[in-house]
Coordinates of C-alpha atoms in Angstrom, one line a residue:
M1 CA 179.4 161.1 230.6
K2 CA 177.9 158.7 228.1
K3 CA 174.6 160.6 228.1
I4 CA 176.4 164.0 227.7
F5 CA 178.5 162.6 224.8
I6 CA 175.4 161.2 223.1
I7 CA 173.7 164.6 223.3
I8 CA 176.7 166.5 222.2
L9 CA 177.6 164.2 219.3
P10 CA 174.5 164.9 217.2
L11 CA 174.9 168.6 217.8
F12 CA 178.5 168.5 216.7
L13 CA 177.8 166.4 213.7
S14 CA 174.9 168.6 212.6
G15 CA 177.1 171.7 213.0
F16 CA 179.9 170.0 211.1
L17 CA 177.7 168.9 208.3
F18 CA 176.0 172.3 208.0
S19 CA 179.3 174.1 207.9
Q20 CA 180.4 171.7 205.1
K21 CA 177.2 172.4 203.2
K22 CA 177.6 176.1 203.6
T23 CA 181.2 176.3 202.2
Q24 CA 180.7 173.8 199.5
K25 CA 181.2 175.3 196.0
K26 CA 179.6 174.2 192.8
P27 CA 182.0 172.4 190.6
Q28 CA 183.4 174.8 188.0
K29 CA 182.9 174.0 184.4
K30 CA 186.2 173.0 182.8
S31 CA 187.4 174.9 179.8
T32 CA 188.0 173.2 176.5
T33 CA 191.7 173.5 177.0
A34 CA 191.8 172.3 180.6
K35 CA 191.3 168.6 179.8
F36 CA 194.7 168.4 178.1
N37 CA 198.0 168.9 179.7
Y38 CA 199.3 171.2 177.1
H39 CA 202.3 172.3 179.1
D40 CA 203.6 168.7 178.9
E41 CA 202.9 168.3 175.2
F42 CA 204.4 171.7 174.4
K43 CA 207.6 170.6 176.2
Q44 CA 207.6 167.3 174.3
I45 CA 207.5 169.2 171.0
S46 CA 210.2 171.6 172.2
D47 CA 212.5 168.8 173.4
E48 CA 212.1 166.8 170.2
I49 CA 213.0 169.8 167.9
L50 CA 215.8 171.3 170.0
T51 CA 217.5 167.9 170.3
N52 CA 216.7 166.1 167.0
G53 CA 215.7 168.9 164.7
T54 CA 217.1 168.9 161.1
A55 CA 216.1 172.4 160.0
Y56 CA 219.6 173.9 160.3
E57 CA 221.2 171.1 158.3
N58 CA 218.5 171.4 155.7
L59 CA 219.0 175.1 155.5
E60 CA 222.7 174.6 154.7
E61 CA 221.8 172.2 152.0
L62 CA 219.4 174.6 150.4
T63 CA 221.5 177.7 150.6
K64 CA 225.0 176.3 150.1
G65 CA 224.2 173.2 148.0
I66 CA 221.7 174.9 145.7
G67 CA 222.3 178.6 146.3
P68 CA 220.2 181.2 144.4
R69 CA 216.8 179.9 143.2
F70 CA 215.2 182.6 141.2
S71 CA 212.0 182.0 139.2
A72 CA 212.5 180.3 135.8
T73 CA 216.1 179.3 136.5
L74 CA 218.0 176.1 136.8
G75 CA 218.5 176.9 140.5
Y76 CA 214.7 176.9 141.1
A77 CA 214.3 173.6 139.3
K78 CA 217.0 172.1 141.6
A79 CA 215.2 173.5 144.6
T80 CA 211.9 171.9 143.7
E81 CA 213.6 168.5 143.4
W82 CA 215.3 169.0 146.8
A83 CA 212.0 170.1 148.3
E84 CA 210.1 167.0 147.1
R85 CA 212.9 164.8 148.6
K86 CA 212.8 166.7 151.9
L87 CA 209.1 166.5 152.3
K88 CA 209.3 162.7 151.9
E89 CA 212.0 162.5 154.5
A90 CA 209.9 164.6 156.9
G91 CA 207.1 162.2 156.6
A92 CA 204.7 163.7 154.1
E93 CA 202.4 161.0 152.7
N94 CA 201.0 162.9 149.8
I95 CA 203.5 165.0 147.7
W96 CA 202.7 166.8 144.5
K97 CA 203.7 169.7 142.2
Q98 CA 201.4 172.5 141.2
D99 CA 202.0 174.2 137.9
V100 CA 202.6 178.0 138.2
R101 CA 203.2 180.3 135.3
V102 CA 206.0 182.7 136.2
P103 CA 207.7 185.6 134.4
V104 CA 211.1 185.0 132.8
W105 CA 213.3 188.0 133.7
I106 CA 217.1 188.0 133.1
R107 CA 219.2 190.6 134.9
G108 CA 222.2 190.4 132.6
R109 CA 225.0 193.0 132.9
E110 CA 224.3 196.2 134.8
S111 CA 226.3 199.2 135.9
L112 CA 225.9 202.7 137.3
Q113 CA 228.4 205.5 137.2
I114 CA 228.3 209.1 138.3
K115 CA 230.5 212.1 137.7
T116 CA 230.6 215.8 138.6
G117 CA 231.7 218.5 136.2
N118 CA 234.8 217.5 134.3
G119 CA 235.7 214.7 136.8
D120 CA 236.1 211.0 136.2
W121 CA 233.3 208.5 136.2
K122 CA 232.9 206.7 139.5
N123 CA 231.3 203.3 139.8
I124 CA 228.4 202.9 142.2
R125 CA 227.3 199.5 143.4
M126 CA 223.7 198.9 142.4
L127 CA 220.9 196.4 141.6
S128 CA 218.2 196.6 139.0
F129 CA 214.7 196.4 140.3
G130 CA 213.3 192.9 139.6
N131 CA 211.4 192.8 136.3
S132 CA 212.7 196.2 135.3
E133 CA 213.2 197.2 131.7
G134 CA 216.9 197.7 130.8
T135 CA 218.6 200.2 128.6
G136 CA 219.1 197.7 125.8
G137 CA 222.7 197.3 126.9
K138 CA 223.4 200.9 125.9
D139 CA 224.5 203.8 128.0
L140 CA 221.7 206.0 129.3
T141 CA 223.3 209.3 130.4
A142 CA 221.4 212.1 132.1
D143 CA 221.5 214.6 134.9
I144 CA 220.4 213.4 138.3
L145 CA 217.5 215.3 140.0
L146 CA 217.0 214.8 143.7
V147 CA 213.3 214.5 144.8
K148 CA 212.4 214.2 148.5
D149 CA 208.7 213.5 148.4
I150 CA 205.5 213.4 146.3
P151 CA 204.5 217.0 147.0
E152 CA 207.9 218.2 145.7
L153 CA 207.6 216.0 142.6
N154 CA 204.1 217.5 142.0
T155 CA 205.5 221.0 142.1
L156 CA 208.1 220.2 139.4
T157 CA 207.1 221.0 135.8
S158 CA 207.5 218.5 133.0
A159 CA 210.4 220.6 131.7
Q160 CA 212.3 220.3 135.0
V161 CA 211.8 216.5 135.1
K162 CA 212.0 215.7 131.4
D163 CA 215.1 213.5 130.4
K164 CA 216.4 213.5 134.0
I165 CA 217.2 210.4 136.2
I166 CA 215.2 210.9 139.4
F167 CA 217.0 210.1 142.6
V168 CA 215.0 209.3 145.8
N169 CA 216.9 209.1 149.1
S170 CA 214.1 208.0 151.3
P171 CA 215.5 206.0 154.3
I172 CA 213.5 203.6 156.5
D173 CA 212.3 205.5 159.6
Q174 CA 214.7 204.2 162.4
K175 CA 212.4 205.6 165.1
I176 CA 209.8 202.9 164.4
I177 CA 210.6 199.9 166.7
N178 CA 208.8 197.4 164.5
T179 CA 211.0 197.3 161.5
V180 CA 208.4 195.5 159.4
D181 CA 206.1 198.5 159.9
S182 CA 208.9 200.9 159.0
Y183 CA 209.7 198.9 155.8
L184 CA 206.1 198.8 154.7
I185 CA 205.5 202.5 155.2
T186 CA 208.6 203.3 153.0
A187 CA 208.0 200.6 150.4
K188 CA 204.4 201.9 149.8
S189 CA 205.6 205.4 148.9
K190 CA 204.5 206.4 145.4
L191 CA 207.8 208.1 145.0
L192 CA 209.5 204.7 144.6
S193 CA 207.3 203.9 141.6
A194 CA 208.9 203.9 138.2
S195 CA 205.4 204.5 136.7
V196 CA 204.9 207.7 138.7
I197 CA 208.3 209.0 137.8
G198 CA 208.1 208.0 134.2
K199 CA 204.8 209.8 133.7
K200 CA 206.5 213.0 134.7
G201 CA 208.9 212.6 131.8
A202 CA 212.0 211.1 133.6
K203 CA 214.4 208.7 131.9
G204 CA 215.1 206.5 134.9
L205 CA 214.8 206.1 138.7
I206 CA 217.5 205.6 141.4
I207 CA 216.4 204.9 145.0
R208 CA 218.0 204.3 148.3
S209 CA 217.7 200.6 149.3
L210 CA 215.1 199.8 151.8
T211 CA 217.4 198.7 154.6
T212 CA 218.1 199.4 158.3
A213 CA 221.8 199.0 157.7
S214 CA 224.2 202.0 157.0
D215 CA 226.6 200.0 154.8
D216 CA 226.8 200.2 151.0
I217 CA 225.1 197.0 150.1
P218 CA 222.2 197.4 147.6
H219 CA 218.9 195.6 148.4
A220 CA 216.6 194.5 145.6
K221 CA 213.1 195.6 145.0
M222 CA 210.5 194.5 142.6
I223 CA 209.1 196.9 140.0
Y224 CA 205.5 197.5 139.1
Y225 CA 204.6 199.1 135.8
E226 CA 201.1 200.5 135.2
P227 CA 199.2 199.0 132.2
D228 CA 198.9 202.4 130.6
D229 CA 202.7 203.2 130.8
R230 CA 203.7 204.3 127.3
I231 CA 207.4 204.1 128.3
K232 CA 208.7 201.7 131.0
I233 CA 211.7 203.4 132.5
P234 CA 214.6 201.5 134.1
A235 CA 214.9 201.6 137.9
V236 CA 217.8 200.7 140.2
T237 CA 218.6 200.7 143.9
I238 CA 221.9 201.7 145.6
G239 CA 223.3 201.2 149.2
A240 CA 222.6 203.6 152.0
K241 CA 226.2 205.0 152.1
S242 CA 226.2 205.8 148.4
A243 CA 222.8 207.4 148.7
N244 CA 223.9 209.8 151.4
E245 CA 227.1 210.7 149.5
L246 CA 225.1 211.3 146.3
E247 CA 222.6 213.6 148.0
K248 CA 225.5 215.6 149.5
L249 CA 227.0 216.0 146.0
L250 CA 223.7 217.1 144.5
K251 CA 223.2 219.8 147.0
K252 CA 226.4 221.4 145.8
Q253 CA 226.6 220.8 142.1
T254 CA 225.2 219.0 139.0
V255 CA 225.8 215.3 138.9
K256 CA 225.5 213.1 135.8
A257 CA 224.6 209.4 135.8
R258 CA 225.5 206.8 133.3
L259 CA 223.3 203.7 133.5
N260 CA 223.8 200.6 131.5
M261 CA 221.4 197.6 131.9
S262 CA 220.9 194.6 129.7
A263 CA 218.0 193.4 131.8
E264 CA 215.1 192.0 129.7
S265 CA 211.9 190.0 130.1
K266 CA 211.4 186.9 127.9
G267 CA 207.8 185.9 128.3
D268 CA 206.9 183.3 130.9
A269 CA 207.6 179.7 131.9
I270 CA 206.2 176.9 134.1
N271 CA 207.6 176.5 137.6
H272 CA 206.0 174.6 140.5
N273 CA 204.6 175.0 144.0
I274 CA 205.7 172.0 146.0
I275 CA 203.1 170.6 148.3
G276 CA 203.2 167.8 150.9
E277 CA 200.8 166.7 153.6
I278 CA 200.0 164.3 156.4
P279 CA 196.3 163.3 156.0
G280 CA 193.9 163.9 158.9
K281 CA 192.9 160.9 161.0
K282 CA 189.4 162.5 161.7
D283 CA 188.6 164.5 158.6
S284 CA 190.0 166.1 155.4
K285 CA 189.9 169.7 156.7
V286 CA 193.2 171.4 156.0
I287 CA 195.7 173.3 158.2
V288 CA 198.2 174.8 155.8
L289 CA 201.8 176.1 156.5
G290 CA 203.4 178.2 153.8
A291 CA 206.8 179.6 152.9
Q292 CA 208.4 180.8 149.6
L293 CA 210.9 178.5 147.9
D294 CA 212.4 181.0 145.5
S295 CA 215.1 183.6 146.3
W296 CA 216.6 186.5 144.4
D297 CA 219.0 185.6 141.5
F298 CA 222.1 186.9 143.4
A299 CA 221.2 185.6 146.9
E300 CA 221.3 182.5 149.0
G301 CA 218.0 183.6 150.6
A302 CA 218.8 182.1 154.0
H303 CA 216.5 184.3 156.1
D304 CA 214.2 185.2 153.1
D305 CA 212.9 182.6 153.0
G306 CA 215.1 179.5 153.4
S307 CA 214.4 179.6 157.1
G308 CA 210.7 179.5 156.6
V309 CA 211.0 176.5 154.2
V310 CA 213.0 174.4 156.6
Q311 CA 210.8 175.3 159.5
C312 CA 207.7 174.1 157.7
L313 CA 209.5 170.8 156.9
E314 CA 210.5 170.6 160.6
V315 CA 206.8 170.9 161.7
L316 CA 205.9 167.8 159.6
R317 CA 209.0 165.9 160.9
A318 CA 208.2 166.6 164.5
I319 CA 204.6 165.6 164.2
K320 CA 205.7 162.3 162.7
A321 CA 208.5 161.7 165.2
L322 CA 206.2 162.3 168.2
D323 CA 203.5 160.1 166.6
I324 CA 200.9 162.8 167.0
N325 CA 197.6 161.6 165.6
N326 CA 196.5 164.8 163.8
N327 CA 192.7 165.2 163.4
H328 CA 193.0 167.4 160.3
T329 CA 195.2 167.3 157.3
I330 CA 198.4 169.2 157.9
R331 CA 199.8 170.5 154.6
V332 CA 203.0 172.4 153.7
V333 CA 203.0 174.6 150.6
L334 CA 206.4 175.9 149.3
Y335 CA 205.5 178.7 146.9
A336 CA 207.1 179.6 143.6
N337 CA 207.7 183.2 142.4
S338 CA 207.3 185.2 145.5
E339 CA 210.1 187.6 144.8
N340 CA 209.2 188.9 141.4
G341 CA 205.5 188.2 140.8
G342 CA 203.6 186.3 143.5
Q343 CA 202.1 183.9 141.0
G344 CA 202.7 180.9 143.3
R345 CA 200.4 182.2 146.1
E346 CA 197.7 183.2 143.6
S347 CA 197.8 179.8 142.0
Y348 CA 197.4 177.9 145.3
A349 CA 194.5 180.1 146.4
A350 CA 192.8 179.5 143.0
Y351 CA 193.3 175.7 143.5
V352 CA 191.7 175.8 146.9
K353 CA 188.7 177.7 145.6
K354 CA 188.3 175.4 142.6
K355 CA 188.5 172.3 144.7
D356 CA 186.3 173.8 147.4
E357 CA 188.6 172.5 150.0
K358 CA 187.8 173.3 153.6
H359 CA 190.8 175.1 155.1
I360 CA 190.5 176.0 158.8
F361 CA 193.8 177.8 159.4
A362 CA 196.8 179.0 157.4
L363 CA 200.2 179.9 158.9
G364 CA 202.9 181.8 157.0
T365 CA 206.6 182.3 157.9
D366 CA 208.7 184.8 155.9
S367 CA 210.4 187.1 158.4
G368 CA 213.6 185.3 158.9
G369 CA 214.9 182.6 161.2
Y370 CA 215.2 184.8 164.3
S371 CA 213.9 184.3 167.8
P372 CA 210.1 183.9 167.8
R373 CA 208.1 186.6 169.6
G374 CA 204.5 185.8 168.7
F375 CA 201.8 185.3 166.0
S376 CA 200.1 188.0 164.0
L377 CA 196.4 187.0 163.7
D378 CA 194.4 188.1 160.7
M379 CA 191.0 186.5 161.5
A380 CA 187.6 187.1 163.0
P381 CA 187.6 188.4 166.6
Q382 CA 186.1 185.3 168.1
R383 CA 188.9 183.2 166.5
R384 CA 191.5 185.6 167.9
R385 CA 190.0 185.2 171.4
L386 CA 190.3 181.4 171.2
I387 CA 194.0 181.7 170.5
F388 CA 194.4 184.4 173.3
D389 CA 193.4 181.7 175.8
W390 CA 196.5 179.8 174.9
K391 CA 199.0 182.5 175.7
S392 CA 200.2 180.9 178.9
Y393 CA 201.3 177.8 177.1
F394 CA 203.5 179.8 174.7
L395 CA 205.0 182.2 177.2
P396 CA 207.8 179.9 178.4
Y397 CA 209.1 179.8 174.8
G398 CA 209.5 183.6 174.6
V399 CA 206.2 184.1 172.7
Y400 CA 204.0 186.8 174.0
D401 CA 202.9 189.0 171.1
F402 CA 199.4 188.1 169.7
D403 CA 198.2 191.6 169.1
Q404 CA 199.3 192.2 165.5
T405 CA 196.6 191.7 162.9
Y406 CA 198.4 191.4 159.5
A407 CA 199.3 188.4 157.4
I408 CA 201.1 189.7 154.4
Q409 CA 203.1 186.6 153.3
D410 CA 202.3 184.1 150.7
I411 CA 199.2 182.9 152.5
S412 CA 197.5 186.3 152.1
P413 CA 195.3 185.4 149.0
L414 CA 193.6 182.9 151.2
K415 CA 191.9 185.7 153.1
K416 CA 189.5 186.2 150.1
L417 CA 188.3 182.7 150.9
D418 CA 187.5 183.6 154.6
I419 CA 190.3 181.4 155.9
P420 CA 191.8 182.5 159.3
L421 CA 195.4 183.6 158.7
A422 CA 198.4 183.8 161.1
E423 CA 202.0 184.8 160.6
L424 CA 205.0 183.9 162.7
V425 CA 206.3 187.1 164.4
V426 CA 210.0 187.1 165.1
D427 CA 212.6 189.6 166.4
T428 CA 213.2 191.5 163.1
Q429 CA 215.8 194.1 164.3
R430 CA 218.4 192.6 162.0
Y431 CA 216.2 191.3 159.2
F432 CA 216.3 194.3 157.0
D433 CA 220.1 194.5 157.3
Y434 CA 220.2 191.5 155.0
H435 CA 216.7 191.4 153.3
H436 CA 216.9 191.1 149.5
S437 CA 220.7 191.5 149.5
S438 CA 223.7 189.3 148.8
E439 CA 224.4 189.4 152.5
D440 CA 221.4 187.1 153.2
T441 CA 223.6 184.0 153.7
F442 CA 223.6 180.9 155.8
D443 CA 226.1 182.2 158.3
K444 CA 223.6 184.9 159.3
V445 CA 221.2 182.3 160.8
N446 CA 221.5 181.1 164.4
K447 CA 220.7 177.4 164.8
R448 CA 218.9 177.7 168.1
E449 CA 216.8 180.7 167.0
L450 CA 215.8 178.9 163.8
L451 CA 214.7 175.8 165.8
L452 CA 212.8 177.8 168.3
G453 CA 210.8 179.2 165.5
A454 CA 210.0 175.7 164.3
V455 CA 209.1 174.7 167.9
V456 CA 206.4 177.4 168.3
M457 CA 205.0 176.8 164.8
T458 CA 204.6 173.1 165.7
Q459 CA 202.9 174.0 169.0
M460 CA 200.5 176.4 167.3
I461 CA 199.6 173.8 164.6
F462 CA 199.1 171.2 167.4
M463 CA 196.7 173.5 169.2
I464 CA 194.7 174.4 166.2
D465 CA 194.4 170.7 165.2
K466 CA 193.2 169.6 168.7
N467 CA 190.8 172.5 169.3
W468 CA 189.4 173.7 166.0

């Protein structure tokens, strides 16, 4: 038996070793992301913000304690003081103000009335376009002319348009699921331009507010006059309900409007971007987060963009609370004058160019404090592919959409400097119900949704910092 065992044993061992050699696989090369347990670190970020986050309380302070913070007003000055204090509380080590020259525009008194035939004047709730010329506080009375689109406007003679107030009842397309797309398509219509209407000889412009709601709340819009406009006509917006009723009236009879606006521009003034950062431990390359600090003069600006402001602050706070040793400088910029000019974003981009600062990533948030759904990536394809590899980490937090490619918020001028841009994508189905209106108030923001937005922003900044 011993002899048989001795003979068999080498055969067995040689067969065993051969089979092992045959099935052995070459060790796979680990990906860059595999050496970190990002699922654990993502959860640590989420747990910290969802249990200890201060974004909701900060938003209440900003919207209820300060309220409207329009450019070149006392409200904006108070907001800048608040922002400096909050950046310090969040853990920013370097905080400074950047001068921004902004327009001084005063809305003043405004009213719009309509009447048919010998009837009585009826008040219509309205808002002047931001930066619009007024009527000098005097009544501007004229017949209203309904125009549906640019081809129709082009067919009208100067005699037909002259001395009329043009009314455009152009609703947002409710069939488009992405409400941002629907808004932008409508907003870019030349028919909503006071310059286009004015050059045809009209005295004024009335438009249907750009909203998904069917109520009678007017939503503000900023005006753009062309440099060669000889006459800058006044422009106003009215709510969806009033717009539909006015169109019905115009299809039956002549309707007169009486517009009175004391709105006026008074040169410019200095406001400030507020900037705070946590310096990088490895280098001085910058990862920037941006949100607008200003709001319209009549609005708390809770979703637009108080939510973005407090989310940016929360990112800094969480990084400090979790003692994350960031490789690169993580900077927050709270922009001035987003609503009626955009001078804050242009000033910051000019600063970056002049200083020749190396920015490796910019993240904007200005679509409201709703549940996060993804990130829109405006960058080179190879950069997009790097972020696509991280999708599985974000999926447990409801973030799945990385396919959009626009970044239209205050970070957008940085694109000219070849900086990769990203924008937080949220569920915007309710956003344009409140956008640019007096209804954009603190009570419309859900605490958990707001904090979840801050969670995924922090996770994205963490990933960029560790991998880029």
